[in-house]
Coordinates of C-alpha atoms in Angstrom, one line a residue:
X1363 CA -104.8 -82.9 -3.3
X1364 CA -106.5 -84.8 -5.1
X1365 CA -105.6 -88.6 -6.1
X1366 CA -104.0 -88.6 -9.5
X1367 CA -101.9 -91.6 -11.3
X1368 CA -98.2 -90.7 -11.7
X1369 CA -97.9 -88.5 -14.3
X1370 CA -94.5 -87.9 -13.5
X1371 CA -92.6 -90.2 -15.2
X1372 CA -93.3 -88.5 -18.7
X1373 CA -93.6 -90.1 -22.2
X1374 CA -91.7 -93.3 -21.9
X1375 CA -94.7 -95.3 -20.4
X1376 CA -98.5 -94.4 -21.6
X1377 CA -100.1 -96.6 -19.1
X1378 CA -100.0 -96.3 -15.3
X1379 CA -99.6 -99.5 -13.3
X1380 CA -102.5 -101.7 -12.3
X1381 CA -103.9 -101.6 -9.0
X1382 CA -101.6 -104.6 -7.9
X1383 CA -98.3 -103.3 -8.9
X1384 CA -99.3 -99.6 -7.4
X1385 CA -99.9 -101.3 -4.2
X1386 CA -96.1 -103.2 -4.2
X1387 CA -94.3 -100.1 -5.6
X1388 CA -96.0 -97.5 -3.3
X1389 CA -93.9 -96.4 -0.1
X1390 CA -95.5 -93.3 0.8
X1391 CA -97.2 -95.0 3.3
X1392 CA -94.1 -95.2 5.3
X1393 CA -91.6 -93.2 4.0
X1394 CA -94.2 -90.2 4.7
X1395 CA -92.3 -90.1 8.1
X1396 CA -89.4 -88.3 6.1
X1397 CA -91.1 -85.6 5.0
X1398 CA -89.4 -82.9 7.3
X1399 CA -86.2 -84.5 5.7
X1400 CA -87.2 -84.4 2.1
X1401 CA -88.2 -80.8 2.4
X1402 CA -85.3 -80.1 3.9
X1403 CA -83.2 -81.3 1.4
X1404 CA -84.9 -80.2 -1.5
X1405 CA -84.7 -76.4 -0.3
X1406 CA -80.7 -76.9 0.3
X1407 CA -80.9 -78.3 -3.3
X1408 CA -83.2 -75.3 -5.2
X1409 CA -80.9 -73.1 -3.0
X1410 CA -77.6 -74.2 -4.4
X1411 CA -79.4 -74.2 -7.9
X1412 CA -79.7 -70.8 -7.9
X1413 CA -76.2 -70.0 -6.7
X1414 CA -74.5 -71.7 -9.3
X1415 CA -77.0 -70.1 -12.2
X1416 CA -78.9 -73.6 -12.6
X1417 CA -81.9 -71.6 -11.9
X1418 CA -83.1 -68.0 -11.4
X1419 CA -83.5 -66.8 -7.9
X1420 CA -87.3 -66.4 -8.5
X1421 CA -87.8 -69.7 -9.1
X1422 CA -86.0 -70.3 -6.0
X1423 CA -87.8 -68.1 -4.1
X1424 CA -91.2 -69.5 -5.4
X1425 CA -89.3 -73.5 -4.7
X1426 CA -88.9 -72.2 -1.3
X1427 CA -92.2 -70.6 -0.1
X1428 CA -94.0 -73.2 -1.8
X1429 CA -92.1 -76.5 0.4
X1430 CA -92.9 -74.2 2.9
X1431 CA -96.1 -74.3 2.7
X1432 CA -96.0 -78.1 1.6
X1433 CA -94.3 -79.1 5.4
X1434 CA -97.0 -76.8 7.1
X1435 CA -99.9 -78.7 5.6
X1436 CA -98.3 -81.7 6.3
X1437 CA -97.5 -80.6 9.8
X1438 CA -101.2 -79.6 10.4
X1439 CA -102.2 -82.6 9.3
X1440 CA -104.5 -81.4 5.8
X1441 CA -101.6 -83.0 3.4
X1442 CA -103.5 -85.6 1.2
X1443 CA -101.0 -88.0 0.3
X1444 CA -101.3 -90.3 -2.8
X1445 CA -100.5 -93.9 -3.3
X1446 CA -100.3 -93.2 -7.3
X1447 CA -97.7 -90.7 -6.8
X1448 CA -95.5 -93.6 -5.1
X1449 CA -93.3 -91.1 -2.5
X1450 CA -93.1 -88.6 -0.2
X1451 CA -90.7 -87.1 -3.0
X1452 CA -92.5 -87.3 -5.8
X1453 CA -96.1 -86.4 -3.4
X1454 CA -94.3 -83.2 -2.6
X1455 CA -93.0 -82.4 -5.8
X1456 CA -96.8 -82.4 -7.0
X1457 CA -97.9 -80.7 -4.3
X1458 CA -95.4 -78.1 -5.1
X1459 CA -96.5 -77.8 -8.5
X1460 CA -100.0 -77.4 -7.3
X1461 CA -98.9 -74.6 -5.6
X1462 CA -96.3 -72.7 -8.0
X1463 CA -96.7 -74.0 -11.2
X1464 CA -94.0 -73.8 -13.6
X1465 CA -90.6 -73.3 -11.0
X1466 CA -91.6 -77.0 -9.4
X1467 CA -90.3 -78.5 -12.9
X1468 CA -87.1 -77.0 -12.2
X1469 CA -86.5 -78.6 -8.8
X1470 CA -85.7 -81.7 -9.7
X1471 CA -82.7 -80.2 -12.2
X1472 CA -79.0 -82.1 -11.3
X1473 CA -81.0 -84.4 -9.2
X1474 CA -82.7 -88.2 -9.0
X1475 CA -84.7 -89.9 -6.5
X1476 CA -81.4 -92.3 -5.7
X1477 CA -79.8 -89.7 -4.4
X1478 CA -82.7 -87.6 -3.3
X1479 CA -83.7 -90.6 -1.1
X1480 CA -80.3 -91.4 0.0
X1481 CA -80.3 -88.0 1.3
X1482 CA -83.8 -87.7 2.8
X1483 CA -82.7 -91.5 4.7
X1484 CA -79.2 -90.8 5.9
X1485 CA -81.3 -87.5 7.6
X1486 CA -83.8 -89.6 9.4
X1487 CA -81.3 -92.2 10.5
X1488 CA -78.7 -88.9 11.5
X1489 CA -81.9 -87.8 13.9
X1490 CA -82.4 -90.7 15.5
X1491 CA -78.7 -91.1 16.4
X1492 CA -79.2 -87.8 18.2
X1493 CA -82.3 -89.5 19.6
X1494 CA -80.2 -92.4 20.7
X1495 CA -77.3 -90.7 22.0
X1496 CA -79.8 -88.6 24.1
X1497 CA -81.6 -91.6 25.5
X1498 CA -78.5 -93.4 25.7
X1499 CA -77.0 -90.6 28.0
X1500 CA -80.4 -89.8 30.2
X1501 CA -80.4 -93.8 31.0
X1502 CA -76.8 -93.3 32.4
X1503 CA -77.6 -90.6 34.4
X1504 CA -80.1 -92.9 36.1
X1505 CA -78.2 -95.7 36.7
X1506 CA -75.6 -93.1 37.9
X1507 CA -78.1 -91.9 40.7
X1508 CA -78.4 -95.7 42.0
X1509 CA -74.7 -96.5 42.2
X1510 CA -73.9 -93.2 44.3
X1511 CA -77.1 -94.1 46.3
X1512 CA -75.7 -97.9 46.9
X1513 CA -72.1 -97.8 46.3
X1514 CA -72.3 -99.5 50.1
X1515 CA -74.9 -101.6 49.9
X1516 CA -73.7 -104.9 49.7
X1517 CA -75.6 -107.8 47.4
X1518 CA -74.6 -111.0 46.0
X1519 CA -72.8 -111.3 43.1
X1520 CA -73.8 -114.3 40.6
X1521 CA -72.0 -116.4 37.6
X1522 CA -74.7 -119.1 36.3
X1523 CA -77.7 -117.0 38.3
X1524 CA -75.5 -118.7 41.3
X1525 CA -74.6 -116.8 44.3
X1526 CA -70.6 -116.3 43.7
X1527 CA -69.1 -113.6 45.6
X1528 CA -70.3 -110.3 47.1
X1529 CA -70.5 -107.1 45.3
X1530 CA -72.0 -103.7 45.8
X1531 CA -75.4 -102.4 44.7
X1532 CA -73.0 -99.4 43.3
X1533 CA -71.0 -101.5 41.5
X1534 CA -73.6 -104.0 39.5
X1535 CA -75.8 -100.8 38.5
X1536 CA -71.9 -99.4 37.3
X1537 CA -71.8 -102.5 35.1
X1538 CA -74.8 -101.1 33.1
X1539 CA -73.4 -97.8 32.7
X1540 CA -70.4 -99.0 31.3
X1541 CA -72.3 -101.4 28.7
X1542 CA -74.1 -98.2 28.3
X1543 CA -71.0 -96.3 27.4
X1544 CA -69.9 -98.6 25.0
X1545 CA -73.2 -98.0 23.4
X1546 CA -72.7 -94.1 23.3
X1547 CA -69.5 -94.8 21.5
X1548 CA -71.2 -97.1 18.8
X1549 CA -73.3 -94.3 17.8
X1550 CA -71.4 -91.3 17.7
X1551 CA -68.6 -93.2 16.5
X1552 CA -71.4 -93.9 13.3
X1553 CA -72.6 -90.6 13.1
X1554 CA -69.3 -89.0 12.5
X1555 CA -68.6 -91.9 9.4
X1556 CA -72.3 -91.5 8.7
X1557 CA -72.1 -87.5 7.9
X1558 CA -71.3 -87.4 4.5
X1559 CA -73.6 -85.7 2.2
X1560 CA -75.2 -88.2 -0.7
X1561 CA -76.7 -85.2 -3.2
X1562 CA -75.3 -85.0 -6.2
X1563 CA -75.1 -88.1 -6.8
X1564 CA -77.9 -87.7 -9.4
X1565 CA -79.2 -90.7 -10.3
X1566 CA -75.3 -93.1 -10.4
X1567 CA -73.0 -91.1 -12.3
X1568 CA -73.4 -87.6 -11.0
X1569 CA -74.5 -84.5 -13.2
X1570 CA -73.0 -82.4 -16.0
X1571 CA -74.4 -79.2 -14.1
X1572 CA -72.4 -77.3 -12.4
X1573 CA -73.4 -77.9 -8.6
X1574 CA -72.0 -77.1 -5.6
X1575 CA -72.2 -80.1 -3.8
X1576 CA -70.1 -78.6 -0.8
X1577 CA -72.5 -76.1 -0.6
X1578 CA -75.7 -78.3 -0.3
X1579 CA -73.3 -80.6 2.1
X1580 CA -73.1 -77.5 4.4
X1581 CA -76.4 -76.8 4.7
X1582 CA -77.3 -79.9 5.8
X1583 CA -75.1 -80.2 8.4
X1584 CA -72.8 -82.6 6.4
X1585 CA -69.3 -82.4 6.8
X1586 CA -68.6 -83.0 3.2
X1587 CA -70.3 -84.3 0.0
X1588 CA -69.2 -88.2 -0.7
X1589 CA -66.3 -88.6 -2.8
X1590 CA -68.3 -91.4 -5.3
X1591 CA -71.6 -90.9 -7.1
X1592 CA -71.7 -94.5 -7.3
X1593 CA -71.7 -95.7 -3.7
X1594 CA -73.3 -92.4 -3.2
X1595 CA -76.9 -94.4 -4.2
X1596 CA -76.2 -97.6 -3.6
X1597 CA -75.2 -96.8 0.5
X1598 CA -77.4 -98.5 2.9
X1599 CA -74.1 -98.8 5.7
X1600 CA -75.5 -95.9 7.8
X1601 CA -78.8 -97.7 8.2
X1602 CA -76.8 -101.1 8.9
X1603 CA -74.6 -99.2 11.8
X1604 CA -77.5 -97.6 13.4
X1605 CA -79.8 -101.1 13.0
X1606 CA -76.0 -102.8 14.5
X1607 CA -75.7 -100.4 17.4
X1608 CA -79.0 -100.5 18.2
X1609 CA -79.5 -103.9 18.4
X1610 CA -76.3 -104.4 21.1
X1611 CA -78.2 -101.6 22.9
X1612 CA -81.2 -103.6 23.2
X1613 CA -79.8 -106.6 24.4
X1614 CA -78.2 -104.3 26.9
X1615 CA -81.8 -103.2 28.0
X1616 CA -82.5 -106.6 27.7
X1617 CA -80.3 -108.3 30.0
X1618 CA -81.1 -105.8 33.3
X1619 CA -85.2 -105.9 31.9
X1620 CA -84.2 -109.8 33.0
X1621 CA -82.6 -109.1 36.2
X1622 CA -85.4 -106.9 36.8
X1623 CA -88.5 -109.4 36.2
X1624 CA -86.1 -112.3 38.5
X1625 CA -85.5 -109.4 40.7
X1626 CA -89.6 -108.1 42.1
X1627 CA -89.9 -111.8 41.6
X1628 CA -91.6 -112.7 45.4
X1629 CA -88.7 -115.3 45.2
X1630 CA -86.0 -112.6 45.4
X1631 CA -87.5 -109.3 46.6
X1632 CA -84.6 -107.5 45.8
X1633 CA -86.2 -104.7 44.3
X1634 CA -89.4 -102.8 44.1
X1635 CA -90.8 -101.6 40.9
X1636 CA -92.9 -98.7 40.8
X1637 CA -96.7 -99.0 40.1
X1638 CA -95.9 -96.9 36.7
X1639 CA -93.9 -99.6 35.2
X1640 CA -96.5 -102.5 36.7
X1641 CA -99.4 -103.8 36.4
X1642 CA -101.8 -106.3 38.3
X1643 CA -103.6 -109.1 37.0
X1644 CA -107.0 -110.0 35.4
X1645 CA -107.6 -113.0 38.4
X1646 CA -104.9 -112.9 41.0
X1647 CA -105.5 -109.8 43.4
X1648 CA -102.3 -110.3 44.6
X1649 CA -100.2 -109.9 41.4
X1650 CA -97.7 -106.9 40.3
X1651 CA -96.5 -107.8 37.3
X1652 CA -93.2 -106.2 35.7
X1653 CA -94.4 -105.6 32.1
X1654 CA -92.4 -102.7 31.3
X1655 CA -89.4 -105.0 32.1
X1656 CA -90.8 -107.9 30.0
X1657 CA -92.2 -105.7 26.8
X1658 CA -88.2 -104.1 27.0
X1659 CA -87.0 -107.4 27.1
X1660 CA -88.6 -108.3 23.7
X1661 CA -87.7 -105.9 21.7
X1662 CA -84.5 -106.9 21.0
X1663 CA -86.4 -109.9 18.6
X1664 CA -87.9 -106.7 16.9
X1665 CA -84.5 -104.8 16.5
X1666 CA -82.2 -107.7 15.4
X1667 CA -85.0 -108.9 13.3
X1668 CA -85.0 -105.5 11.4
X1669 CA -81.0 -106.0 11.4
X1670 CA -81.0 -109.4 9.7
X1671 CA -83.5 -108.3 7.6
X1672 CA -81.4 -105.3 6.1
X1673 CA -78.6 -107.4 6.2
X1674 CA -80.5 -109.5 4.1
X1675 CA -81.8 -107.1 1.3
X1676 CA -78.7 -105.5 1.1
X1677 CA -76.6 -108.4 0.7
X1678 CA -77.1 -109.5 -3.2
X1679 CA -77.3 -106.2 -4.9
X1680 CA -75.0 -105.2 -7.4
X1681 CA -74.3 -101.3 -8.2
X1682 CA -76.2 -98.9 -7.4
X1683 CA -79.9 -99.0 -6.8
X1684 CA -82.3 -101.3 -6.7
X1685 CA -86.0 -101.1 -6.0
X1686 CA -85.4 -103.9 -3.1
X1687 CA -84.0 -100.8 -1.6
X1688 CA -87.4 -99.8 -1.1
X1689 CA -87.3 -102.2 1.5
X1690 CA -85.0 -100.5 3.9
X1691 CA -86.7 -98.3 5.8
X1692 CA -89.3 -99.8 7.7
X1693 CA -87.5 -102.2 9.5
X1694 CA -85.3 -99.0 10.3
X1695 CA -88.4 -96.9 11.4
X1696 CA -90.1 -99.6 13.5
X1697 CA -86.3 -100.4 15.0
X1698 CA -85.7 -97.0 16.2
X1699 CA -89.5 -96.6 17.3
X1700 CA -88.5 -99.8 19.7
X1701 CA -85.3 -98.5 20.7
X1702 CA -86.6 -95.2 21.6
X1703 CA -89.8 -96.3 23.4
X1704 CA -87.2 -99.1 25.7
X1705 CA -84.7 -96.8 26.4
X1706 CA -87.5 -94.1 27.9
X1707 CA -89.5 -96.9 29.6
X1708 CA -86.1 -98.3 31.3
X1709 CA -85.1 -94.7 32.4
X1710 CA -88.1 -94.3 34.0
X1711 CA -87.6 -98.1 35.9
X1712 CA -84.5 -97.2 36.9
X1713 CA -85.0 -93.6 38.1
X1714 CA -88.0 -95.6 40.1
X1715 CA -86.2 -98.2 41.3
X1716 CA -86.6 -99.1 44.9
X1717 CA -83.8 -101.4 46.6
X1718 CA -84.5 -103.8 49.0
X1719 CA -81.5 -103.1 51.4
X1720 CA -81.3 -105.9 54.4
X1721 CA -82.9 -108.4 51.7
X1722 CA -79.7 -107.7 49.6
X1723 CA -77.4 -108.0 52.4
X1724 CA -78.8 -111.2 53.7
X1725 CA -78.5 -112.6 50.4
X1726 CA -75.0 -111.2 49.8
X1727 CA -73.8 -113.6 52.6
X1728 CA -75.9 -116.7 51.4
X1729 CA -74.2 -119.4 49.4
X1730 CA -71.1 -119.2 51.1
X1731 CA -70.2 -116.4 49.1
X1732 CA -66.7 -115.4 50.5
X1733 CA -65.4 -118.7 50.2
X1734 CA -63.0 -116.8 47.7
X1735 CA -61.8 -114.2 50.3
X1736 CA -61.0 -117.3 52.6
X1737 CA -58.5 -119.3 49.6
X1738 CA -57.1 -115.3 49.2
X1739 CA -56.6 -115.4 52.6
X1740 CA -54.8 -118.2 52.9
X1741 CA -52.4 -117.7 50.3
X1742 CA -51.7 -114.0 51.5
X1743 CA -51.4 -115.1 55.2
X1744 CA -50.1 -118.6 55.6
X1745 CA -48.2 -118.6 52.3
X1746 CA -50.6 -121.6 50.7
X1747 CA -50.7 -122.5 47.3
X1748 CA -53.8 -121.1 45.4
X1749 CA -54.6 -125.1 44.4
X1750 CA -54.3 -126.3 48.4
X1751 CA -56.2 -123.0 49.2
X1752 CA -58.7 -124.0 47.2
X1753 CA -58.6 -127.5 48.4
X1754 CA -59.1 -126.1 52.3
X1755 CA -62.1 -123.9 51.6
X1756 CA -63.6 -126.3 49.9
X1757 CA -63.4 -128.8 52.9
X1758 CA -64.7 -125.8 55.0
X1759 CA -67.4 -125.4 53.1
X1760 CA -69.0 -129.1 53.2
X1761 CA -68.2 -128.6 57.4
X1762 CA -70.3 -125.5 57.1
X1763 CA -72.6 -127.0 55.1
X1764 CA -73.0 -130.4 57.3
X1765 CA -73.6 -128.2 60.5
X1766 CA -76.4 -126.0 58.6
X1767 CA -74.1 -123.0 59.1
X1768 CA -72.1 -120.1 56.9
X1769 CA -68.5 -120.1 56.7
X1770 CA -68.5 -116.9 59.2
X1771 CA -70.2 -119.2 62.2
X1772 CA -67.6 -121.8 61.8
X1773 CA -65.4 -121.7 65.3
X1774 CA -62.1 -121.1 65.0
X1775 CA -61.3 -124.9 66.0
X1776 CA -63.5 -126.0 63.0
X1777 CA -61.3 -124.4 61.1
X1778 CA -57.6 -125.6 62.7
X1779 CA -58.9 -129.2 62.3
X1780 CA -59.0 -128.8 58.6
X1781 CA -55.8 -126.7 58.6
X1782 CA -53.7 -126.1 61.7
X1783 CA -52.2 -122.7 60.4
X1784 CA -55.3 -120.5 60.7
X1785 CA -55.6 -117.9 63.5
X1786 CA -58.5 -115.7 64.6
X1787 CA -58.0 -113.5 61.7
X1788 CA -59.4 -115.4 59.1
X1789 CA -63.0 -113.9 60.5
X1790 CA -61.8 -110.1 59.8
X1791 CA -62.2 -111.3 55.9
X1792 CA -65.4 -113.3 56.2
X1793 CA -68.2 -110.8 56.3
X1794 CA -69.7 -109.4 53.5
X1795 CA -68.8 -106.3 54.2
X1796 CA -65.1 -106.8 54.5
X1797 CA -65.4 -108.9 51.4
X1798 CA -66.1 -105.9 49.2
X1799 CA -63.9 -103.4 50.9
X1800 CA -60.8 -105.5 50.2
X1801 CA -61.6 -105.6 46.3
X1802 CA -59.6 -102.4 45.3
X1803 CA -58.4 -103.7 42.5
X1804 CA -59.2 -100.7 39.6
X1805 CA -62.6 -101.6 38.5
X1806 CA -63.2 -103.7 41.7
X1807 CA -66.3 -103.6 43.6
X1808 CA -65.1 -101.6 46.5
X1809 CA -67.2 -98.6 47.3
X1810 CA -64.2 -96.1 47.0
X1811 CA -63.5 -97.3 43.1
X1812 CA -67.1 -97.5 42.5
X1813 CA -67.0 -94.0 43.6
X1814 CA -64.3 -93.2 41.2
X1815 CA -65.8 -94.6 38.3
X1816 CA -69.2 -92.7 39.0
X1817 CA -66.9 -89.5 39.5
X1818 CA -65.1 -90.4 35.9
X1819 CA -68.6 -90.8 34.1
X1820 CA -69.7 -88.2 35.7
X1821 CA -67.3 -85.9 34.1
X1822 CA -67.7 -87.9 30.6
X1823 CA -71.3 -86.7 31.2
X1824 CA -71.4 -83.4 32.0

């Protein structure tokens, strides 16, 4: 197809735009990516045409063989797009007319771009919420195979990247899956308020045809047409909720791509990556580097960047469309492409995931770390008060920690010096072990409820 100025806008301008304000108004060179989408629609819309009279059946055959052959050549690869002709819309309608001549004219009856590109756009961002969801679930999955792999293996638990109490391996990678299932939420609980079918909406104030814009709803999976031309065209709130979503998702990605990089660290050796998700470096033999983990750990700047961004266009425009809204989809294309590529790329991590075990143990008892279950203790057995608890412990810890020791290797006269009441079974609480088993609180680190939340996603999953 040849490159041709726009033609399409008819008699009311007899000049086409100069080079410069061709290159600014052109978005085919992105919004190509919705061509699947704008095809799509269009044959719902020469369809419903044709039922309600607007046009003949022939011309709706010839409509529909001819995007037909339009999406195969862009398919294969042989569609010549054209910055004159602006948009994928208006590049297929010319193809079309290329093709089949007169009928093309008619596709475009009871319809504008606003609406057309509504349409085409709440499509695209309707996909990659399935495409999200999907990832979204897969990356549980994962994280569900190492809990039920480590729901005994103990490891420290940390508030300020301090050692604070011990937890289970099972229970921290639990943590993710239910950030992760909040996530899953956010996006189906959009694509339900999402599915609402813009066409029809003609350019603001809707058509004096008479289309069935239930019909063209239904075909496109839509569970019904909206009830406002008006907001119909000027609706960017899908886009927002999936940019939103998205971008909590990523920090999600982005906070265990953090433990994961402190984590290989030669510092911690808590876990080892995989040589997929590594590298090594140009000068240092020695290195394996945890890119995957640090490129997933970036692209939340990319995501929320897009979201401010929308945010941004969207913010000032009056009723209905706007050419800013040109500007939307971009930031949406390169958001999802980020989101996509992370949420693969941290599957993969975690599926790969090697835990060091007696490294995680060892450091699960550093730091004094069940100082706590020795104030619980305390209070459950000698009847203290939580504050004079407190007070005790920490006394027992500065012994520990002047004698180079843990709280575990103090002797049980250590302890009576700082507080007569304690008996010999203040050590059945002081090993990390015993420390997790007693936290059976629901949602605790215990392994029996971390086993009972994997069993409960597990279900949610299925």
């Amino acid at each position: 197809m040849a490159d041709k100025s726009n033609t399409m806008w008819g008699g009311r301008f007899a000049a086409g735009p100069d080079a410069i304000m061709e290159a600014i108004n052109a978005s085919i060179g992105f919004d190509k990516r919705m061509a699947r989408q704008d095809i799509e629609g269009s044959r719902a819309h020469a369809a419903m045409l044709a039922a309600t009279g607007i046009i003949t059946d022939s011309d709706a055959d010839a409509i529909r063989e001819g995007l037909l052959t339009v999406l195969s050549e862009i398919e294969s690869g042989t569609f010549e797009f054209s910055t004159a002709l602006e948009d994928i819309h208006m590049n297929v309608e010319s193809r079309l007319k290329d093709l089949i001549g007169e009928p093309a004219g008619r596709l475009h009856t009871a319809r504008s771009r606003n609406d057309q590109v509504a349409t085409d756009f709440k499509l695209w961002v309707r996909d990659q919420m399935d495409a999200a969801i999907e990832g979204i679930e897969a990356l549980m999955r994962a994280f569900l195979v190492q809990a039920e792999a480590g729901a005994d293996w103990v490891m420290p638990g940390f508030t300020h990247l301090q050692t604070a109490q011990p937890v289970t391996w099972g229970h921290h990678m639990m943590a993710y899956v239910e950030m992760l299932g909040r996530d899953l939420s956010r996006f189906k609980d959009a694509r339900v308020r999402m599915n609402e079918s813009p066409l029809g909406g003609a350019a603001l104030a809707g058509t004096s045809f008479p289309i069935d814009r239930h019909m063209t709803a239904q075909a496109l999976g839509f569970d019904r047409p909206t009830a406002n031309s008006l907001d119909s065209t000027a609706d960017r709130d899908f886009a927002l909720e999936f940019l939103s979503a998205s971008s909590i998702c990523a920090m999600h990605l982005s906070r265990f791509a953090e433990e994961l990089v402190i984590w290989s660290s030669a510092q911690f050796r808590f876990v080892v990556l995989s040589d997929r998700f590594s590298t090594g470096s140009s000068i240092m033999p020695q290195k394996k580097n945890p890119d995957a983990a640090e490129l997933i750990r970036a692209k939340i700047g990319r995501i929320l960047g897009a979201t401010v961004s929308l945010f941004t266009v969207m913010k000032g425009l009056p009723l209905t469309y706007s050419k800013d809204m040109q500007e939307d989809k971009e930031q949406v294309f390169d958001a999802s492409d980020s989101l996509m590529l992370s949420l693969a790329a941290m599957e993969g991590m975690v599926s790969d995931l090697t835990a060091n075990i007696p490294v995680l143990e060892a450091a699960a008892g550093s730091g004094f770390s069940t100082a706590t279950d020795l104030a619980d203790w305390l209070v459950r057995e000698l009847n203290m008060p939580f504050r004079d608890a407190h007070h005790v412990t920490g006394t027992l810890v500065a012994l520990a920690e002047s004698k180079g020791c843990d709280l575990p290797d103090l002797t049980l006269e250590d302890m009576q010096n700082v507080s007569a009441g304690i008996t010999q079974g203040v050590f059945d609480v002081l090993g990390v072990h015993n420390s997790v088993n007693s936290r059976q609180s629901y949602g605790g680190t215990a392994p029996d409820q971390v086993r009972a939340r994997i069993a409960d996603w597990k279900e949610v999953l299925k």
